[in-house]
Amino acid sequence: MSTEKIHQTANDFNTYVRRMKQLHEAIQLIQWDMSALIPKQGVAQRAEVVGMLSGDLFQMQTSDQMGEYLDVLSRPEAMELLDPITRASVLDRKTEYDRDKSIPPEKFREYVVLTQTAESAWDDAKRNNDFEIFRPYLEQIVAILREFIEIWGYKENKYDALLSKYEPGLTVAKLDTIFGGLREKTIDLLRRVTEQKQVNRSFLHQPFPRDVQYRYSRHMLDALGFDFSKGRFDESPHPFAIGLNPNDVRITTFYYDNDITASLFGTIHEFGHAIYEQNISHDLIGTFLCTGTSMGIHESQSRFWENMIGRGREFWQHHFASLVEHFPAQFAGVSAEDYFKAINFVEPSLIRVDADELTYNLHIMLRYEIEKDLINGKIEVKDLPEIWADKIEEYVGVRPDSHATGVLQDIHWSGGAFGYFSSYSLGNIYAAQLEHAMQKEIPNYREQVAAGDVTQVLAWMNEKVYKHGKLLTPGEIMLQATGEEINSEYLVAYLESKFKEIYGI
Amino acid sequence: MSTEKIHQTANDFNTYVRRMKQLHEAIQLIQWDMSALIPKQGVAQRAEVVGMLSGDLFQMQTSDQMGEYLDVLSRPEAMELLDPITRASVLDRKTEYDRDKSIPPEKFREYVVLTQTAESAWDDAKRNNDFEIFRPYLEQIVAILREFIEIWGYKENKYDALLSKYEPGLTVAKLDTIFGGLREKTIDLLRRVTEQKQVNRSFLHQPFPRDVQYRYSRHMLDALGFDFSKGRFDESPHPFAIGLNPNDVRITTFYYDNDITASLFGTIHEFGHAIYEQNISHDLIGTFLCTGTSMGIHESQSRFWENMIGRGREFWQHHFASLVEHFPAQFAGVSAEDYFKAINFVEPSLIRVDADELTYNLHIMLRYEIEKDLINGKIEVKDLPEIWADKIEEYVGVRPDSHATGVLQDIHWSGGAFGYFSSYSLGNIYAAQLEHAMQKEIPNYREQVAAGDVTQVLAWMNEKVYKHGKLLTPGEIMLQATGEEINSEYLVAYLESKFKEIYGI
């Protein structure tokens, strides 16, 4: 094939993908609106609009036209002629294309319908504390996923095929190693922490006017460097961040009347996602590389900003004064140190989303073990409630007295999102590893944070992570930034250092 | 052609149109977001998304597929087999199709590019008070519109082709009659009103906290019956209403620090547009009939609610107490009667958008005369500043000392929207005519309004106007609701009665 023909095809491919990305941006905006703003009765009609546009996008992604582009451009002699962005874009689209095209359309439709109906069955089951309502749906979902995996293929472990959907390159073999040490050390540390005396945190749970919470969250976003000319900050029942493009990144939070921590740390968490998206290189606009490189790396940023910065002692050395200024009555007689300890309070509990920084990873590893065994056929859906209860007792030391606080607490499985949970802990692991590397290059970064200055921290993260978007893989980013592959030892060291100090162990 | 084939085609056509309408809804949502919420730097990228989707929609509207559907379904033997909604939808799409397809694509593209660049030229010209900057653009726009009209054809007057774009069935012959009496009577009434003593309205222009203005506007929407489960109320620099579908209708307003009337009557104005859209029959969802039947009828509702209800004495008999409750300091010592007179203050002025209820129509009729003569080649663009100044002096009695307060004040012509201005006065005329008919059927409606109850008024408007959407033409709606064609005598009578009473003439 002629060089000219390859370049022409590359141009056509880029135009085609840019169009897809525009369609994707339209869909994302509508979904943002549906999550944050839409009037109640507008939902049904808008869902049809989203369905129509999503169908169009899927059709473009799996079209013969796309197949022809990828066929030409993914050949070695073509690849070497492409610029790096087009090359990465071809690989990115080819991964999607191969995955989507391999599933027979009628099987895929069956799966889409199933997961749509499964969500309300899950909701019903949770409400009525009746696992049996959800069981047949979950069994079908697992069965179809097992079929998909056979089609997609796998090298060592069936579950690898699902893990790599969210974290390219991740395998059970790697994750067993990564999680192994973390689990042991965390269980041990948690046991020692909970032997210590209780921390007073009653002042965190008293009336906090919502409008002041809003003002303080906004103040915090300003202080951290969220660019309001490139984003919005709104309210929604389930906080989230969405990057429509680097110039329009939107986050939401939720305000509880009697809890300042939810909105405050929720906002800082979403800030981490948002600052990543706001700083992706504009060279990637118009491609699907213009987003975070993986769920895990994305989560590393929300966790880094929420926990390592936002729950750090240095951060509040600077910010505690402004907190007291916004809530003078609530924090009367509370010291920065009291506050720091209260926001880092550790307590074994049943619900993942409410878990503290230390316990959290145990909730994830429990789900990882269950998913892995389920997909590999070592356990079956009907046994999940019992297995769940046993495992959470083993890991965290508490046992659920209902399905709603046990096996039915998360929505994820009803949507078929097996392989997704691990991203949350990968985020913590990546974050600690990145922090360790950054500390070596900016030895006084903690003093800077204590002085209210995060510009160097942001610049470092931008250089190592943000600007690359999805042009680099998670593995490449970690290797370039830290000199090694993913390693959970840094998270273990961070957690031990932090909580031993706080709890005087 | 077989009955079966016709029904099959009708089904396919309806599916096709439903898809177009969904695309249209997506575009509208993005445009709403761009007008009300989008962060500054997100605009450029989002404009490309809108451009892409709008291109797709235009392509569907002018496709060979659409041509085939319309060719089959608009035949008499097919039309009589169709249900009324499909029949009206076919006619509606055929009007668009014939108009769009008749223009050669390269000519249409030229026009689109021209109007896009003309807007910033207009903006420049207005800023620099230099008509010459805008003149060549406006000359080209007028020249192209004259070409389009030759292509579209017309019966009596070239300008008819533009009028009927916004108000189906409207002609110069009709409008000359309708506007004729109105102009004379208004000029006469205005002269007599301005001879009277001045009304104190200083209390309307003092500091009004924006958050209280917001709360009061919301209170007013609640009181009038805006359904918040089917809509939103936000802030934007240029207030507007947009009906995405009857279950999601969004309005905005703008708050001035020193003027309560802008946000208050702006909100009531947009309420009129919104309540129309919220009440359109759900049978029309998925067709382009699911909107107001014309610009003029739409404007009749915003004007009816803003002026006839919202600036009525009865309305404030009920609502003045809540106004004082929200702004006790600002309205200390002001009576409901003082307030009523102040909000109905009449003063000849240069700017259309700031004009009072009486003067307003003169601003419109001046534009109508100019557009009509321009399109018919009786005057030329270069002479507009002088013609404008002479005409506004003749009608309103004031003469502009700059182009910004004269011929360059409106954005409309830069976008090629010739024929549009009349809708505003048609709205006033329709509103008064509808009010007259309603009064006969609900003789005590004013007492109901004075008691804060507008449910019967809403029900009447819904029955006569709202629910029909675009299934009925403006002419059919007026005939069914009032028993006659459009007639400006009712507006004259209303204005004379209202302002003679207020000014004691």
PDB file of N, CA, C and O in Angstrom, chain A residues 167-206:
ATOM      1  N   GLU A 167      -8.329  -1.698  33.466  1.00  0.00           N
ATOM      2  CA  GLU A 167      -6.925  -1.391  33.728  1.00  0.00           C
ATOM      3  C   GLU A 167      -6.077  -2.182  32.734  1.00  0.00           C
ATOM      4  O   GLU A 167      -5.698  -3.333  33.000  1.00  0.00           O
ATOM      5  N   PRO A 168      -5.779  -1.553  31.584  1.00  0.00           N
ATOM      6  CA  PRO A 168      -5.059  -2.286  30.541  1.00  0.00           C
ATOM      7  C   PRO A 168      -3.787  -2.941  31.091  1.00  0.00           C
ATOM      8  O   PRO A 168      -2.990  -2.297  31.773  1.00  0.00           O
ATOM      9  N   GLY A 169      -3.649  -4.227  30.814  1.00  0.00           N
ATOM     10  CA  GLY A 169      -2.434  -4.929  31.233  1.00  0.00           C
ATOM     11  C   GLY A 169      -2.528  -5.601  32.586  1.00  0.00           C
ATOM     12  O   GLY A 169      -1.629  -6.357  32.971  1.00  0.00           O
ATOM     13  N   LEU A 170      -3.586  -5.340  33.325  1.00  0.00           N
ATOM     14  CA  LEU A 170      -3.696  -5.922  34.666  1.00  0.00           C
ATOM     15  C   LEU A 170      -4.136  -7.392  34.583  1.00  0.00           C
ATOM     16  O   LEU A 170      -4.977  -7.743  33.767  1.00  0.00           O
ATOM     17  N   THR A 171      -3.535  -8.239  35.439  1.00  0.00           N
ATOM     18  CA  THR A 171      -3.893  -9.660  35.472  1.00  0.00           C
ATOM     19  C   THR A 171      -4.089 -10.106  36.918  1.00  0.00           C
ATOM     20  O   THR A 171      -3.654  -9.427  37.857  1.00  0.00           O
ATOM     21  N   VAL A 172      -4.729 -11.246  37.045  1.00  0.00           N
ATOM     22  CA  VAL A 172      -4.919 -11.842  38.371  1.00  0.00           C
ATOM     23  C   VAL A 172      -3.565 -12.127  39.021  1.00  0.00           C
ATOM     24  O   VAL A 172      -3.371 -11.867  40.215  1.00  0.00           O
ATOM     25  N   ALA A 173      -2.641 -12.620  38.226  1.00  0.00           N
ATOM     26  CA  ALA A 173      -1.317 -12.944  38.782  1.00  0.00           C
ATOM     27  C   ALA A 173      -0.694 -11.705  39.423  1.00  0.00           C
ATOM     28  O   ALA A 173      -0.198 -11.751  40.560  1.00  0.00           O
ATOM     29  N   LYS A 174      -0.745 -10.590  38.700  1.00  0.00           N
ATOM     30  CA  LYS A 174      -0.194  -9.347  39.251  1.00  0.00           C
ATOM     31  C   LYS A 174      -0.969  -8.888  40.479  1.00  0.00           C
ATOM     32  O   LYS A 174      -0.396  -8.492  41.492  1.00  0.00           O
ATOM     33  N   LEU A 175      -2.296  -8.914  40.352  1.00  0.00           N
ATOM     34  CA  LEU A 175      -3.129  -8.345  41.407  1.00  0.00           C
ATOM     35  C   LEU A 175      -3.054  -9.183  42.680  1.00  0.00           C
ATOM     36  O   LEU A 175      -3.105  -8.637  43.792  1.00  0.00           O
ATOM     37  N   ASP A 176      -2.925 -10.518  42.528  1.00  0.00           N
ATOM     38  CA  ASP A 176      -2.771 -11.364  43.713  1.00  0.00           C
ATOM     39  C   ASP A 176      -1.540 -10.932  44.502  1.00  0.00           C
ATOM     40  O   ASP A 176      -1.567 -10.848  45.733  1.00  0.00           O
ATOM     41  N   THR A 177      -0.457 -10.658  43.790  1.00  0.00           N
ATOM     42  CA  THR A 177       0.769 -10.210  44.448  1.00  0.00           C
ATOM     43  C   THR A 177       0.572  -8.828  45.083  1.00  0.00           C
ATOM     44  O   THR A 177       0.898  -8.608  46.255  1.00  0.00           O
ATOM     45  N   ILE A 178       0.015  -7.918  44.279  1.00  0.00           N
ATOM     46  CA  ILE A 178      -0.156  -6.539  44.751  1.00  0.00           C
ATOM     47  C   ILE A 178      -1.035  -6.492  45.988  1.00  0.00           C
ATOM     48  O   ILE A 178      -0.750  -5.820  46.971  1.00  0.00           O
ATOM     49  N   PHE A 179      -2.153  -7.201  45.916  1.00  0.00           N
ATOM     50  CA  PHE A 179      -3.119  -7.172  47.016  1.00  0.00           C
ATOM     51  C   PHE A 179      -2.666  -8.015  48.212  1.00  0.00           C
ATOM     52  O   PHE A 179      -3.041  -7.722  49.351  1.00  0.00           O
ATOM     53  N   GLY A 180      -1.883  -9.075  47.906  1.00  0.00           N
ATOM     54  CA  GLY A 180      -1.516 -10.020  48.964  1.00  0.00           C
ATOM     55  C   GLY A 180      -0.904  -9.327  50.183  1.00  0.00           C
ATOM     56  O   GLY A 180      -1.438  -9.394  51.296  1.00  0.00           O
ATOM     57  N   GLY A 181       0.222  -8.638  49.949  1.00  0.00           N
ATOM     58  CA  GLY A 181       0.904  -7.982  51.065  1.00  0.00           C
ATOM     59  C   GLY A 181       0.026  -6.917  51.713  1.00  0.00           C
ATOM     60  O   GLY A 181      -0.002  -6.769  52.944  1.00  0.00           O
ATOM     61  N   LEU A 182      -0.710  -6.198  50.855  1.00  0.00           N
ATOM     62  CA  LEU A 182      -1.552  -5.114  51.364  1.00  0.00           C
ATOM     63  C   LEU A 182      -2.607  -5.639  52.335  1.00  0.00           C
ATOM     64  O   LEU A 182      -2.850  -5.048  53.394  1.00  0.00           O
ATOM     65  N   ARG A 183      -3.204  -6.777  51.973  1.00  0.00           N
ATOM     66  CA  ARG A 183      -4.284  -7.308  52.807  1.00  0.00           C
ATOM     67  C   ARG A 183      -3.771  -7.673  54.196  1.00  0.00           C
ATOM     68  O   ARG A 183      -4.302  -7.241  55.209  1.00  0.00           O
ATOM     69  N   GLU A 184      -2.719  -8.475  54.218  1.00  0.00           N
ATOM     70  CA  GLU A 184      -2.135  -8.924  55.495  1.00  0.00           C
ATOM     71  C   GLU A 184      -1.778  -7.761  56.401  1.00  0.00           C
ATOM     72  O   GLU A 184      -2.164  -7.700  57.555  1.00  0.00           O
ATOM     73  N   LYS A 185      -1.027  -6.825  55.829  1.00  0.00           N
ATOM     74  CA  LYS A 185      -0.541  -5.689  56.613  1.00  0.00           C
ATOM     75  C   LYS A 185      -1.702  -4.808  57.083  1.00  0.00           C
ATOM     76  O   LYS A 185      -1.670  -4.268  58.181  1.00  0.00           O
ATOM     77  N   THR A 186      -2.713  -4.659  56.227  1.00  0.00           N
ATOM     78  CA  THR A 186      -3.842  -3.806  56.603  1.00  0.00           C
ATOM     79  C   THR A 186      -4.643  -4.425  57.735  1.00  0.00           C
ATOM     80  O   THR A 186      -5.020  -3.750  58.698  1.00  0.00           O
ATOM     81  N   ILE A 187      -4.891  -5.731  57.629  1.00  0.00           N
ATOM     82  CA  ILE A 187      -5.654  -6.412  58.688  1.00  0.00           C
ATOM     83  C   ILE A 187      -4.922  -6.281  60.022  1.00  0.00           C
ATOM     84  O   ILE A 187      -5.517  -5.984  61.067  1.00  0.00           O
ATOM     85  N   ASP A 188      -3.617  -6.463  59.974  1.00  0.00           N
ATOM     86  CA  ASP A 188      -2.808  -6.350  61.181  1.00  0.00           C
ATOM     87  C   ASP A 188      -2.863  -4.935  61.759  1.00  0.00           C
ATOM     88  O   ASP A 188      -3.090  -4.747  62.953  1.00  0.00           O
ATOM     89  N   LEU A 189      -2.680  -3.958  60.880  1.00  0.00           N
ATOM     90  CA  LEU A 189      -2.684  -2.560  61.332  1.00  0.00           C
ATOM     91  C   LEU A 189      -4.062  -2.171  61.882  1.00  0.00           C
ATOM     92  O   LEU A 189      -4.167  -1.503  62.920  1.00  0.00           O
ATOM     93  N   LEU A 190      -5.102  -2.599  61.186  1.00  0.00           N
ATOM     94  CA  LEU A 190      -6.467  -2.285  61.620  1.00  0.00           C
ATOM     95  C   LEU A 190      -6.733  -2.835  63.025  1.00  0.00           C
ATOM     96  O   LEU A 190      -7.325  -2.170  63.879  1.00  0.00           O
ATOM     97  N   ARG A 191      -6.259  -4.061  63.283  1.00  0.00           N
ATOM     98  CA  ARG A 191      -6.438  -4.677  64.589  1.00  0.00           C
ATOM     99  C   ARG A 191      -5.772  -3.824  65.673  1.00  0.00           C
ATOM    100  O   ARG A 191      -6.342  -3.523  66.716  1.00  0.00           O
ATOM    101  N   ARG A 192      -4.548  -3.382  65.374  1.00  0.00           N
ATOM    102  CA  ARG A 192      -3.830  -2.602  66.386  1.00  0.00           C
ATOM    103  C   ARG A 192      -4.456  -1.222  66.604  1.00  0.00           C
ATOM    104  O   ARG A 192      -4.522  -0.739  67.720  1.00  0.00           O
ATOM    105  N   VAL A 193      -4.922  -0.622  65.499  1.00  0.00           N
ATOM    106  CA  VAL A 193      -5.544   0.706  65.615  1.00  0.00           C
ATOM    107  C   VAL A 193      -6.811   0.641  66.461  1.00  0.00           C
ATOM    108  O   VAL A 193      -7.033   1.479  67.332  1.00  0.00           O
ATOM    109  N   THR A 194      -7.622  -0.379  66.210  1.00  0.00           N
ATOM    110  CA  THR A 194      -8.907  -0.434  66.916  1.00  0.00           C
ATOM    111  C   THR A 194      -8.753  -0.838  68.377  1.00  0.00           C
ATOM    112  O   THR A 194      -9.705  -0.759  69.145  1.00  0.00           O
ATOM    113  N   GLU A 195      -7.542  -1.268  68.758  1.00  0.00           N
ATOM    114  CA  GLU A 195      -7.293  -1.526  70.184  1.00  0.00           C
ATOM    115  C   GLU A 195      -7.079  -0.223  70.949  1.00  0.00           C
ATOM    116  O   GLU A 195      -7.130  -0.195  72.177  1.00  0.00           O
ATOM    117  N   GLN A 196      -6.742   0.837  70.188  1.00  0.00           N
ATOM    118  CA  GLN A 196      -6.435   2.122  70.837  1.00  0.00           C
ATOM    119  C   GLN A 196      -7.712   2.837  71.250  1.00  0.00           C
ATOM    120  O   GLN A 196      -8.809   2.480  70.861  1.00  0.00           O
ATOM    121  N   LYS A 197      -7.532   3.888  72.012  1.00  0.00           N
ATOM    122  CA  LYS A 197      -8.694   4.613  72.536  1.00  0.00           C
ATOM    123  C   LYS A 197      -9.411   5.386  71.417  1.00  0.00           C
ATOM    124  O   LYS A 197      -8.814   5.706  70.391  1.00  0.00           O
ATOM    125  N   GLN A 198     -10.667   5.655  71.661  1.00  0.00           N
ATOM    126  CA  GLN A 198     -11.495   6.310  70.664  1.00  0.00           C
ATOM    127  C   GLN A 198     -11.089   7.775  70.465  1.00  0.00           C
ATOM    128  O   GLN A 198     -10.517   8.408  71.351  1.00  0.00           O
ATOM    129  N   VAL A 199     -11.365   8.260  69.276  1.00  0.00           N
ATOM    130  CA  VAL A 199     -11.104   9.656  68.931  1.00  0.00           C
ATOM    131  C   VAL A 199     -12.442  10.406  68.953  1.00  0.00           C
ATOM    132  O   VAL A 199     -13.436   9.893  68.469  1.00  0.00           O
ATOM    133  N   ASN A 200     -12.420  11.610  69.522  1.00  0.00           N
ATOM    134  CA  ASN A 200     -13.654  12.399  69.515  1.00  0.00           C
ATOM    135  C   ASN A 200     -13.888  13.000  68.137  1.00  0.00           C
ATOM    136  O   ASN A 200     -13.030  13.666  67.582  1.00  0.00           O
ATOM    137  N   ARG A 201     -15.049  12.732  67.581  1.00  0.00           N
ATOM    138  CA  ARG A 201     -15.336  13.351  66.275  1.00  0.00           C
ATOM    139  C   ARG A 201     -16.771  13.865  66.230  1.00  0.00           C
ATOM    140  O   ARG A 201     -17.342  14.063  65.170  1.00  0.00           O
ATOM    141  N   SER A 202     -17.337  14.052  67.428  1.00  0.00           N
ATOM    142  CA  SER A 202     -18.730  14.497  67.490  1.00  0.00           C
ATOM    143  C   SER A 202     -18.917  15.854  66.798  1.00  0.00           C
ATOM    144  O   SER A 202     -19.965  16.117  66.214  1.00  0.00           O
ATOM    145  N   PHE A 203     -17.874  16.694  66.818  1.00  0.00           N
ATOM    146  CA  PHE A 203     -18.033  18.038  66.217  1.00  0.00           C
ATOM    147  C   PHE A 203     -18.172  18.000  64.690  1.00  0.00           C
ATOM    148  O   PHE A 203     -18.562  18.983  64.081  1.00  0.00           O
ATOM    149  N   LEU A 204     -17.845  16.864  64.089  1.00  0.00           N
ATOM    150  CA  LEU A 204     -18.033  16.748  62.634  1.00  0.00           C
ATOM    151  C   LEU A 204     -19.489  16.482  62.277  1.00  0.00           C
ATOM    152  O   LEU A 204     -19.890  16.642  61.129  1.00  0.00           O
ATOM    153  N   HIS A 205     -20.232  16.038  63.261  1.00  0.00           N
ATOM    154  CA  HIS A 205     -21.617  15.640  62.991  1.00  0.00           C
ATOM    155  C   HIS A 205     -22.581  16.482  63.801  1.00  0.00           C
ATOM    156  O   HIS A 205     -23.060  16.075  64.847  1.00  0.00           O
ATOM    157  N   GLN A 206     -22.796  17.676  63.339  1.00  0.00           N
ATOM    158  CA  GLN A 206     -23.734  18.616  63.921  1.00  0.00           C
ATOM    159  C   GLN A 206     -24.261  19.466  62.769  1.00  0.00           C
ATOM    160  O   GLN A 206     -23.779  19.325  61.652  1.00  0.00           O
TER     161      GLN A 206
END
